[in-house]
PDB file of C-alpha atoms and ligand atoms in Angstrom:
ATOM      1  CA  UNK A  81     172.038 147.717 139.504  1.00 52.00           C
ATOM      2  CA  UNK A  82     168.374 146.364 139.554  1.00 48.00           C
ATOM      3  CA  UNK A  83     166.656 149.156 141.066  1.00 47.00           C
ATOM      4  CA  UNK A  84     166.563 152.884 140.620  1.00 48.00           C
ATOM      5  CA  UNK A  85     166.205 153.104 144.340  1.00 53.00           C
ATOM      6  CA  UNK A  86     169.983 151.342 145.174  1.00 85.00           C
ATOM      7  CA  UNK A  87     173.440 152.935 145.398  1.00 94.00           C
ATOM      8  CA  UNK A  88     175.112 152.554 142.202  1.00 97.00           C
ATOM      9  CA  UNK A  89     178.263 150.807 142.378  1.00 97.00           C
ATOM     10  CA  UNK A  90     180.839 153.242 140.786  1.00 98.00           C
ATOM     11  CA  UNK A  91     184.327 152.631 140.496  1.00 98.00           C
ATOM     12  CA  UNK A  92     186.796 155.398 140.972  1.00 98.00           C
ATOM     13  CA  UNK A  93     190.157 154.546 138.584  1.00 98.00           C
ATOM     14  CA  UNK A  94     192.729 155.031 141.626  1.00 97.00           C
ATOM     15  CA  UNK A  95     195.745 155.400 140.267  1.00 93.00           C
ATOM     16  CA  UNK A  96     197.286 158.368 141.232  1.00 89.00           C
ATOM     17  CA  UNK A  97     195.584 161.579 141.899  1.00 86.00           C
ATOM     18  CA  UNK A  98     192.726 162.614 144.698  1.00 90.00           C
ATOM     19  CA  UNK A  99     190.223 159.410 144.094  1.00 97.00           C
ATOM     20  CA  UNK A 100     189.836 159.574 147.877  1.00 97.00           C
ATOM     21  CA  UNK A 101     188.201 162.609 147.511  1.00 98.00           C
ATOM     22  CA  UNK A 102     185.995 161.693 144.149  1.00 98.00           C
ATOM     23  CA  UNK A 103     184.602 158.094 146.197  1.00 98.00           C
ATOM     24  CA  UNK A 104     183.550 160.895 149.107  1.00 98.00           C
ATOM     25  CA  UNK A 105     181.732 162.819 146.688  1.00 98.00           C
ATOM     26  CA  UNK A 106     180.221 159.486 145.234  1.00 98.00           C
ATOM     27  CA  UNK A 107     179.283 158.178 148.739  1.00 98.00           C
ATOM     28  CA  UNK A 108     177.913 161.321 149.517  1.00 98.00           C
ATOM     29  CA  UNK A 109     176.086 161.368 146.518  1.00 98.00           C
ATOM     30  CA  UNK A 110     173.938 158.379 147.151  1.00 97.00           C
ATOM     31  CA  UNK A 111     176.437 155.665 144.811  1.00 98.00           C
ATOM     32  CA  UNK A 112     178.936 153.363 146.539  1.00 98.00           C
ATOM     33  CA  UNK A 113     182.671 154.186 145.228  1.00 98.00           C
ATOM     34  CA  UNK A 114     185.137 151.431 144.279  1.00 98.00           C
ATOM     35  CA  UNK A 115     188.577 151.793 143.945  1.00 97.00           C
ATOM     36  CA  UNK A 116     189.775 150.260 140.512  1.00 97.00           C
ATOM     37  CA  UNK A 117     193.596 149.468 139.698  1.00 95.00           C
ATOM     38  CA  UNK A 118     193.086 146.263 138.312  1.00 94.00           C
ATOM     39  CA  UNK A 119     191.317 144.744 134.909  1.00 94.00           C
ATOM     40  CA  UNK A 120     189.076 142.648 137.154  1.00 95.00           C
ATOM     41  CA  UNK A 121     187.979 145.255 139.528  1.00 96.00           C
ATOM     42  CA  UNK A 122     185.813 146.830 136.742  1.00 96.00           C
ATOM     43  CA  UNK A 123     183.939 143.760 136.975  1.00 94.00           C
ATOM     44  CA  UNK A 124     180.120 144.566 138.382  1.00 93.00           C
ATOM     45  CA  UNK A 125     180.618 147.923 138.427  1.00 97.00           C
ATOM     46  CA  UNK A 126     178.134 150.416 136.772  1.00 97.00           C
ATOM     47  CA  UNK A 127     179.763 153.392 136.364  1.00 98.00           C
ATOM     48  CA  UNK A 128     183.705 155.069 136.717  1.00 98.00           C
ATOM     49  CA  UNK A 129     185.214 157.913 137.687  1.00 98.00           C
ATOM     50  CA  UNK A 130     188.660 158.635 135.957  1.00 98.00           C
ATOM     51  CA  UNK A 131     190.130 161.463 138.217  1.00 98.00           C
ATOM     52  CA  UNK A 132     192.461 164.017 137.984  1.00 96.00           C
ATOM     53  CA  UNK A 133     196.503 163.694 137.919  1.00 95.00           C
ATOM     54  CA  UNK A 134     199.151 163.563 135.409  1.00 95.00           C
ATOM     55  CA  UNK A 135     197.609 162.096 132.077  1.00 97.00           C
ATOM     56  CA  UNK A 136     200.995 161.073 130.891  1.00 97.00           C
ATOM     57  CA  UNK A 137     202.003 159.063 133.999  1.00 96.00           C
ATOM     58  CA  UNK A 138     198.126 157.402 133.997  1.00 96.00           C
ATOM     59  CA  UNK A 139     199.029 156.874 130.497  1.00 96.00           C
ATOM     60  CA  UNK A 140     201.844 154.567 131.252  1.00 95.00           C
ATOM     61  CA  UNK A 141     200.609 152.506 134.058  1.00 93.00           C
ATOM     62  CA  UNK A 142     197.533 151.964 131.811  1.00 94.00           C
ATOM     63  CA  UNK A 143     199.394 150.788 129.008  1.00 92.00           C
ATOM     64  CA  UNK A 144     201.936 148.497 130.782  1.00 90.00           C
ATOM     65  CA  UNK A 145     198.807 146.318 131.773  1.00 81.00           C
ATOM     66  CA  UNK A 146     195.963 145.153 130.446  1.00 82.00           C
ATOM     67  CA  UNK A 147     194.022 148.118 131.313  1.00 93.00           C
ATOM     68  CA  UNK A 148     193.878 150.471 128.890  1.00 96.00           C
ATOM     69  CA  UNK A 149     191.946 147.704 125.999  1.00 96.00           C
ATOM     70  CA  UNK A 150     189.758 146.644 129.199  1.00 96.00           C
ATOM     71  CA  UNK A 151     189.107 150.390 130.315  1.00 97.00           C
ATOM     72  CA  UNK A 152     188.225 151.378 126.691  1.00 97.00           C
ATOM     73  CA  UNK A 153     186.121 148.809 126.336  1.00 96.00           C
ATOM     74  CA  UNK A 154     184.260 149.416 129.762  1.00 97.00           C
ATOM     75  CA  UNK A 155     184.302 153.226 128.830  1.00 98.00           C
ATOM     76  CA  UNK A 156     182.453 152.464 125.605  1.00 97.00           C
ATOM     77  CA  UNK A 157     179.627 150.452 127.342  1.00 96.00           C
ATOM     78  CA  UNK A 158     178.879 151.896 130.644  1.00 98.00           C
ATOM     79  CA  UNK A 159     178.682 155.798 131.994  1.00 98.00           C
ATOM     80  CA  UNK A 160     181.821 157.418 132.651  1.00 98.00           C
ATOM     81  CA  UNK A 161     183.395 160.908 134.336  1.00 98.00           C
ATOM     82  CA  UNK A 162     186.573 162.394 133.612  1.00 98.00           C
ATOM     83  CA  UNK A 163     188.033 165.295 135.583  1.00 98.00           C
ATOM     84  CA  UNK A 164     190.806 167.120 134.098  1.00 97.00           C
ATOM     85  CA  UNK A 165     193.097 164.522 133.656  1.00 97.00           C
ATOM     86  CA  UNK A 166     190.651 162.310 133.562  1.00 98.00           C
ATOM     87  CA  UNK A 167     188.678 164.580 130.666  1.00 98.00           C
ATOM     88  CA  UNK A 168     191.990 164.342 128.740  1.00 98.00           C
ATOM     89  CA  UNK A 169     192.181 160.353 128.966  1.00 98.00           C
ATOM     90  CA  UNK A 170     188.238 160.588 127.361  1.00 98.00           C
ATOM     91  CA  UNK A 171     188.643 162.773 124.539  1.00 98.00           C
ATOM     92  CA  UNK A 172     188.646 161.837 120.687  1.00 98.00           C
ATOM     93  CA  UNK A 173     191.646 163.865 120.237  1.00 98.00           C
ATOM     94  CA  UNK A 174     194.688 165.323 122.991  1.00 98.00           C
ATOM     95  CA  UNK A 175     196.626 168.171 121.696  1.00 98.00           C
ATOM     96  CA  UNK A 176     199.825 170.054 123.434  1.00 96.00           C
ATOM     97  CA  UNK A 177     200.898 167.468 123.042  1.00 96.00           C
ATOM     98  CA  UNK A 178     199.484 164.939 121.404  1.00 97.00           C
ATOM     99  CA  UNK A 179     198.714 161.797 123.063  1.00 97.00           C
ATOM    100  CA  UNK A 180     197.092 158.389 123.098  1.00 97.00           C
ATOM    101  CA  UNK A 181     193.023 158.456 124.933  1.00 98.00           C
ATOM    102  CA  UNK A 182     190.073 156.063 125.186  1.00 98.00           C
ATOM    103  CA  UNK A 183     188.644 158.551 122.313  1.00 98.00           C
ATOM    104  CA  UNK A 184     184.751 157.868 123.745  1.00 98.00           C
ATOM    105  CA  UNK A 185     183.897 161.513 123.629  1.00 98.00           C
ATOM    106  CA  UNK A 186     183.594 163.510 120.747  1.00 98.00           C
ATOM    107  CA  UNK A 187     185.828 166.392 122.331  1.00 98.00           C
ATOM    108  CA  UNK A 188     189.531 167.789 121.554  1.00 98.00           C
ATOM    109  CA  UNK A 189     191.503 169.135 124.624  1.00 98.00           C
ATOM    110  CA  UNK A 190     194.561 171.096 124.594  1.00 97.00           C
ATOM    111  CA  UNK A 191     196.965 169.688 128.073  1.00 97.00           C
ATOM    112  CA  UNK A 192     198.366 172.693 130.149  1.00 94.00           C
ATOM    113  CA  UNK A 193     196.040 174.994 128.112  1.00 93.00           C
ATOM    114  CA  UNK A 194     196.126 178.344 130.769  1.00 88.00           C
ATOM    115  CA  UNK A 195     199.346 180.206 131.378  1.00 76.00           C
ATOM    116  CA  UNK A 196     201.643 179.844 133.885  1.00 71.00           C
ATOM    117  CA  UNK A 197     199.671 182.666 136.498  1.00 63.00           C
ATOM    118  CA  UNK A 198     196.642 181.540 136.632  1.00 70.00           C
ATOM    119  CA  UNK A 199     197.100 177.747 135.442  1.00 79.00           C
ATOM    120  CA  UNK A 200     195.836 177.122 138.780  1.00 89.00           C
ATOM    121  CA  UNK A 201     192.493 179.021 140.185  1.00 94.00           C
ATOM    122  CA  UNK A 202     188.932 179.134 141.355  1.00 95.00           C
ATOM    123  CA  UNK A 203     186.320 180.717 139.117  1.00 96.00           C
ATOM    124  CA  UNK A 204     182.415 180.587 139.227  1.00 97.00           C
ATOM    125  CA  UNK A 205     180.373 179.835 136.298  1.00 96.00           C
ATOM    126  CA  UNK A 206     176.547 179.989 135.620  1.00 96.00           C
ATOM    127  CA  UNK A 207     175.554 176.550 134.984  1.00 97.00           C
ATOM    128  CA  UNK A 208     172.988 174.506 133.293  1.00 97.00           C
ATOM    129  CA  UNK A 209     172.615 172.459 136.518  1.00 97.00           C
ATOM    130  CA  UNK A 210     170.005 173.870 138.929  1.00 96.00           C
ATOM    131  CA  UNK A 211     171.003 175.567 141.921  1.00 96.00           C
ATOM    132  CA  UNK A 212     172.680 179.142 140.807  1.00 96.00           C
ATOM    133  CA  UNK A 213     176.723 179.421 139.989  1.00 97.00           C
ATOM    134  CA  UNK A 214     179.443 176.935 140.169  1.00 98.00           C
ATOM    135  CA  UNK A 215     182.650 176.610 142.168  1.00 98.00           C
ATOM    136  CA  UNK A 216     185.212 175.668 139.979  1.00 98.00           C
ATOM    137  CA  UNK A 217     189.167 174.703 141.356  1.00 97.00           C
ATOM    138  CA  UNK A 218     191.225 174.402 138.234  1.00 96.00           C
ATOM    139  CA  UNK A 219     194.762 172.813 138.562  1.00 95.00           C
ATOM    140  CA  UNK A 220     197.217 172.953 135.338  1.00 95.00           C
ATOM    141  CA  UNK A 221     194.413 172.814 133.767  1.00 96.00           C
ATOM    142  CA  UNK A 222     193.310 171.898 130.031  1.00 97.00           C
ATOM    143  CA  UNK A 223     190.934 173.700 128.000  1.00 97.00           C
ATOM    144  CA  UNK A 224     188.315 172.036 125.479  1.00 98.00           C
ATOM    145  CA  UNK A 225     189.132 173.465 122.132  1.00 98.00           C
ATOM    146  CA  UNK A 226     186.433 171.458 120.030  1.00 98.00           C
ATOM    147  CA  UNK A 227     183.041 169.799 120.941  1.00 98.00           C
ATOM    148  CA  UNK A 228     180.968 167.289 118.737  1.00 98.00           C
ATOM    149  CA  UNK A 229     177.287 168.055 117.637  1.00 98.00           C
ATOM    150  CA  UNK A 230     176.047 165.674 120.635  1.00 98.00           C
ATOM    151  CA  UNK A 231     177.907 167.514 123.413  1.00 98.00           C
ATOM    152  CA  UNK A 232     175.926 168.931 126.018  1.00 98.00           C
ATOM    153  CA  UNK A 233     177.738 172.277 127.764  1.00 98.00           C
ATOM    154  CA  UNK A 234     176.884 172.515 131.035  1.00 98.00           C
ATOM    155  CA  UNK A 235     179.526 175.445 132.313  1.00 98.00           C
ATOM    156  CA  UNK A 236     182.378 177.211 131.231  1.00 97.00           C
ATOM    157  CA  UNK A 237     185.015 179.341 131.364  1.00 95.00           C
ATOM    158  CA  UNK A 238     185.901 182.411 128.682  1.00 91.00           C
ATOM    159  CA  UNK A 239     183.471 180.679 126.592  1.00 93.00           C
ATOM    160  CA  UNK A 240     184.986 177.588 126.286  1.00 96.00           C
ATOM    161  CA  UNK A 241     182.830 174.620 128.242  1.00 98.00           C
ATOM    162  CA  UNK A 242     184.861 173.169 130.971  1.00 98.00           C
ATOM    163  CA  UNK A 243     181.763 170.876 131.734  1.00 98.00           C
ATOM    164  CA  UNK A 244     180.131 168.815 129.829  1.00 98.00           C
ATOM    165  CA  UNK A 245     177.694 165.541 128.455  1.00 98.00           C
ATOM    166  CA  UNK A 246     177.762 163.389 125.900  1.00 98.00           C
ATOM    167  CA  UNK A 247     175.201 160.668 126.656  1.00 97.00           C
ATOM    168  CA  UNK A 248     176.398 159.204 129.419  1.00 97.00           C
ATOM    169  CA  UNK A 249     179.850 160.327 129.083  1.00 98.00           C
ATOM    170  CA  UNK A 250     180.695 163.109 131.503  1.00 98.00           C
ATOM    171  CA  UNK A 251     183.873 165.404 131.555  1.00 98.00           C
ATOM    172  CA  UNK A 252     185.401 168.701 133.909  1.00 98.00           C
ATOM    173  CA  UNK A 253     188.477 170.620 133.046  1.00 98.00           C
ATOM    174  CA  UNK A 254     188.274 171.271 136.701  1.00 98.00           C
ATOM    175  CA  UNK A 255     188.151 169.473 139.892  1.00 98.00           C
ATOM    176  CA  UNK A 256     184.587 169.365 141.540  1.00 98.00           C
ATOM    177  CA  UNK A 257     185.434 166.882 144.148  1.00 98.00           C
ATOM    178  CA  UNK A 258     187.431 169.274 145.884  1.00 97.00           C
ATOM    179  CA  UNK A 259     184.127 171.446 146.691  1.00 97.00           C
ATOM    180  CA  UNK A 260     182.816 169.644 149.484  1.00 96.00           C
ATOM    181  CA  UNK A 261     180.073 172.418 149.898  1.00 97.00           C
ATOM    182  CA  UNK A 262     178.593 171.614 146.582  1.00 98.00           C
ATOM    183  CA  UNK A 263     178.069 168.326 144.753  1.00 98.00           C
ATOM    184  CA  UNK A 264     176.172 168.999 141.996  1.00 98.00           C
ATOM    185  CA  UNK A 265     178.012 168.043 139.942  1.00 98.00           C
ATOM    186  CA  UNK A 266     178.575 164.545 141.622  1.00 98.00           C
ATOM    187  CA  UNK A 267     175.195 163.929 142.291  1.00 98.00           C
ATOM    188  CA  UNK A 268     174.255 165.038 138.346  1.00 98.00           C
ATOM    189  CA  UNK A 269     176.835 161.755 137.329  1.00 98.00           C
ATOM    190  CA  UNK A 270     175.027 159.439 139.856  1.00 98.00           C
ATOM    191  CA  UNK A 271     171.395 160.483 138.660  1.00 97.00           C
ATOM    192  CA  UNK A 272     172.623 159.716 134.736  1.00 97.00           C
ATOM    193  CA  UNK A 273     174.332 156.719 136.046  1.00 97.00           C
ATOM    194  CA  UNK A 274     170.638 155.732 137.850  1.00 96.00           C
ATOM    195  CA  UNK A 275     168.902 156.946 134.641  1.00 95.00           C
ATOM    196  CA  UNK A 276     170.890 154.746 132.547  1.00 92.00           C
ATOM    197  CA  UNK A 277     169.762 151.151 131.833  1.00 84.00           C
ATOM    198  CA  UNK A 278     172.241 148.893 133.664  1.00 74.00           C
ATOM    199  CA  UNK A 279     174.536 146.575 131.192  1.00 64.00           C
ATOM    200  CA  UNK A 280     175.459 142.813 131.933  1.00 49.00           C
ATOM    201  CA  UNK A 281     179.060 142.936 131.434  1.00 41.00           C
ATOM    202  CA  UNK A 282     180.804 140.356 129.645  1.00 40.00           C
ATOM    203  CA  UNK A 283     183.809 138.926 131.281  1.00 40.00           C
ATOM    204  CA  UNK A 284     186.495 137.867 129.214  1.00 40.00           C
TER     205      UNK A 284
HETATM  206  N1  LIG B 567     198.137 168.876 133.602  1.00 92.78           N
HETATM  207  C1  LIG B 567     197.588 167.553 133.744  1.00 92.78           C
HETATM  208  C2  LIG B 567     197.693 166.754 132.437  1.00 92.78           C
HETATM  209  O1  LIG B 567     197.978 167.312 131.441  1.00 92.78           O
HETATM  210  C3  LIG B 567     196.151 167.597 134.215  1.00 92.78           C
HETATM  211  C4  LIG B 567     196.065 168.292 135.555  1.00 92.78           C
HETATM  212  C5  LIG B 567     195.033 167.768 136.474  1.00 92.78           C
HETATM  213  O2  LIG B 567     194.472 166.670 136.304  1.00 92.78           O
HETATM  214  N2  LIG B 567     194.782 168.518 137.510  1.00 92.78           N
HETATM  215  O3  LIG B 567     197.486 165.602 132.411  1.00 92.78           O
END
């Protein structure tokens, strides 16, 4: 990106799950989405979005190909967003049960963390972002049992964060592209991805 005032390019990884709904959150967020499924597609892109789904079954189409070194290595170089799923594919450490990440945030999530009642709901939280509570949809979702000293919390849920920042890492237990109302939360990745110095990638 070579000026503050142009639409990010940010890739949304678009393998299963609602990345429809994440690149209409981007584009209304002032950043033009991408759909990613292939190694080269991360190619000139600034930023990603890894959404919400099954972690296992991302898991597996990530390792069959090349993506999971190339995604790692993107992940570790450029600003990135997990939701849910997406959080779980970040962390340093996946418990319940344990499973393989990209281990570029200094987190440990627990899959399938709520019970079987309310492992689906919407809850409010205050928030660090301006603008007064937050709508939060939680499906099956996990819970973040351990932060690093760098994390930022930003909301959360029975005191555990289910938002937060880690330089320009970004994760949700929940799903905040499926609050059309409100996109905060959105528009607070594509402000760090504008605030972040953009990187030449090198192409393999
Ligand atoms: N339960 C899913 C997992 O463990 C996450 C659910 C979601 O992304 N909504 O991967």
């Amino acid at each position: 990106m070579s000026a503050e005032s142009e639409r990010p390019r940010i890739g949304v990884l678009a393998i299963q799950g609602d990345y429809a709904a994440h690149a209409d959150a981007l584009a209304q967020s002032g950043a033009t989405p991408v759909e990613v499924r292939k190694p080269e597609e991360l190619e000139d892109l600034d930023a990603l979005i890894i959404p919400g789904g099954e972690s296992t079954t991302m898991l597996k189409f990530l390792e069959r190909g090349k993506l999971f070194d190339e995604l790692r290595s993107f992940c570790q170089s450029h600003p990135v967003f997990g939701t849910c799923a997406g959080a779980i594919l970040l962390a340093r450490e996946v418990r319940n049960p344990p499973q393989a990440s990209l281990g570029v945030l200094d987190a440990v999530i627990e899959r399938n963390a709520y019970g079987r009642q309310i492992d689906s709901s919407i809850l409010f939280s205050d928030t660090r972002l301006p603008g007064g509570k937050l709508e939060m949809v939680f499906i099956r979702a996990p819970r973040i049992i351990e932060t690093g000293p760098e994390v930022e919390v930003l909301a959360h849920r029975d005191g555990r964060p289910t938002l937060i920042r880690q330089g320009k890492v970004m994760a949700a237990t929940f799903h905040p592209e499926l609050t059309p109302d409100d996109r905060r939360v959105h528009q607070a990745f594509v402000d760090l991805v504008k605030s972040t110095p953009s990187i030449t990638r090198k192409v393999s």
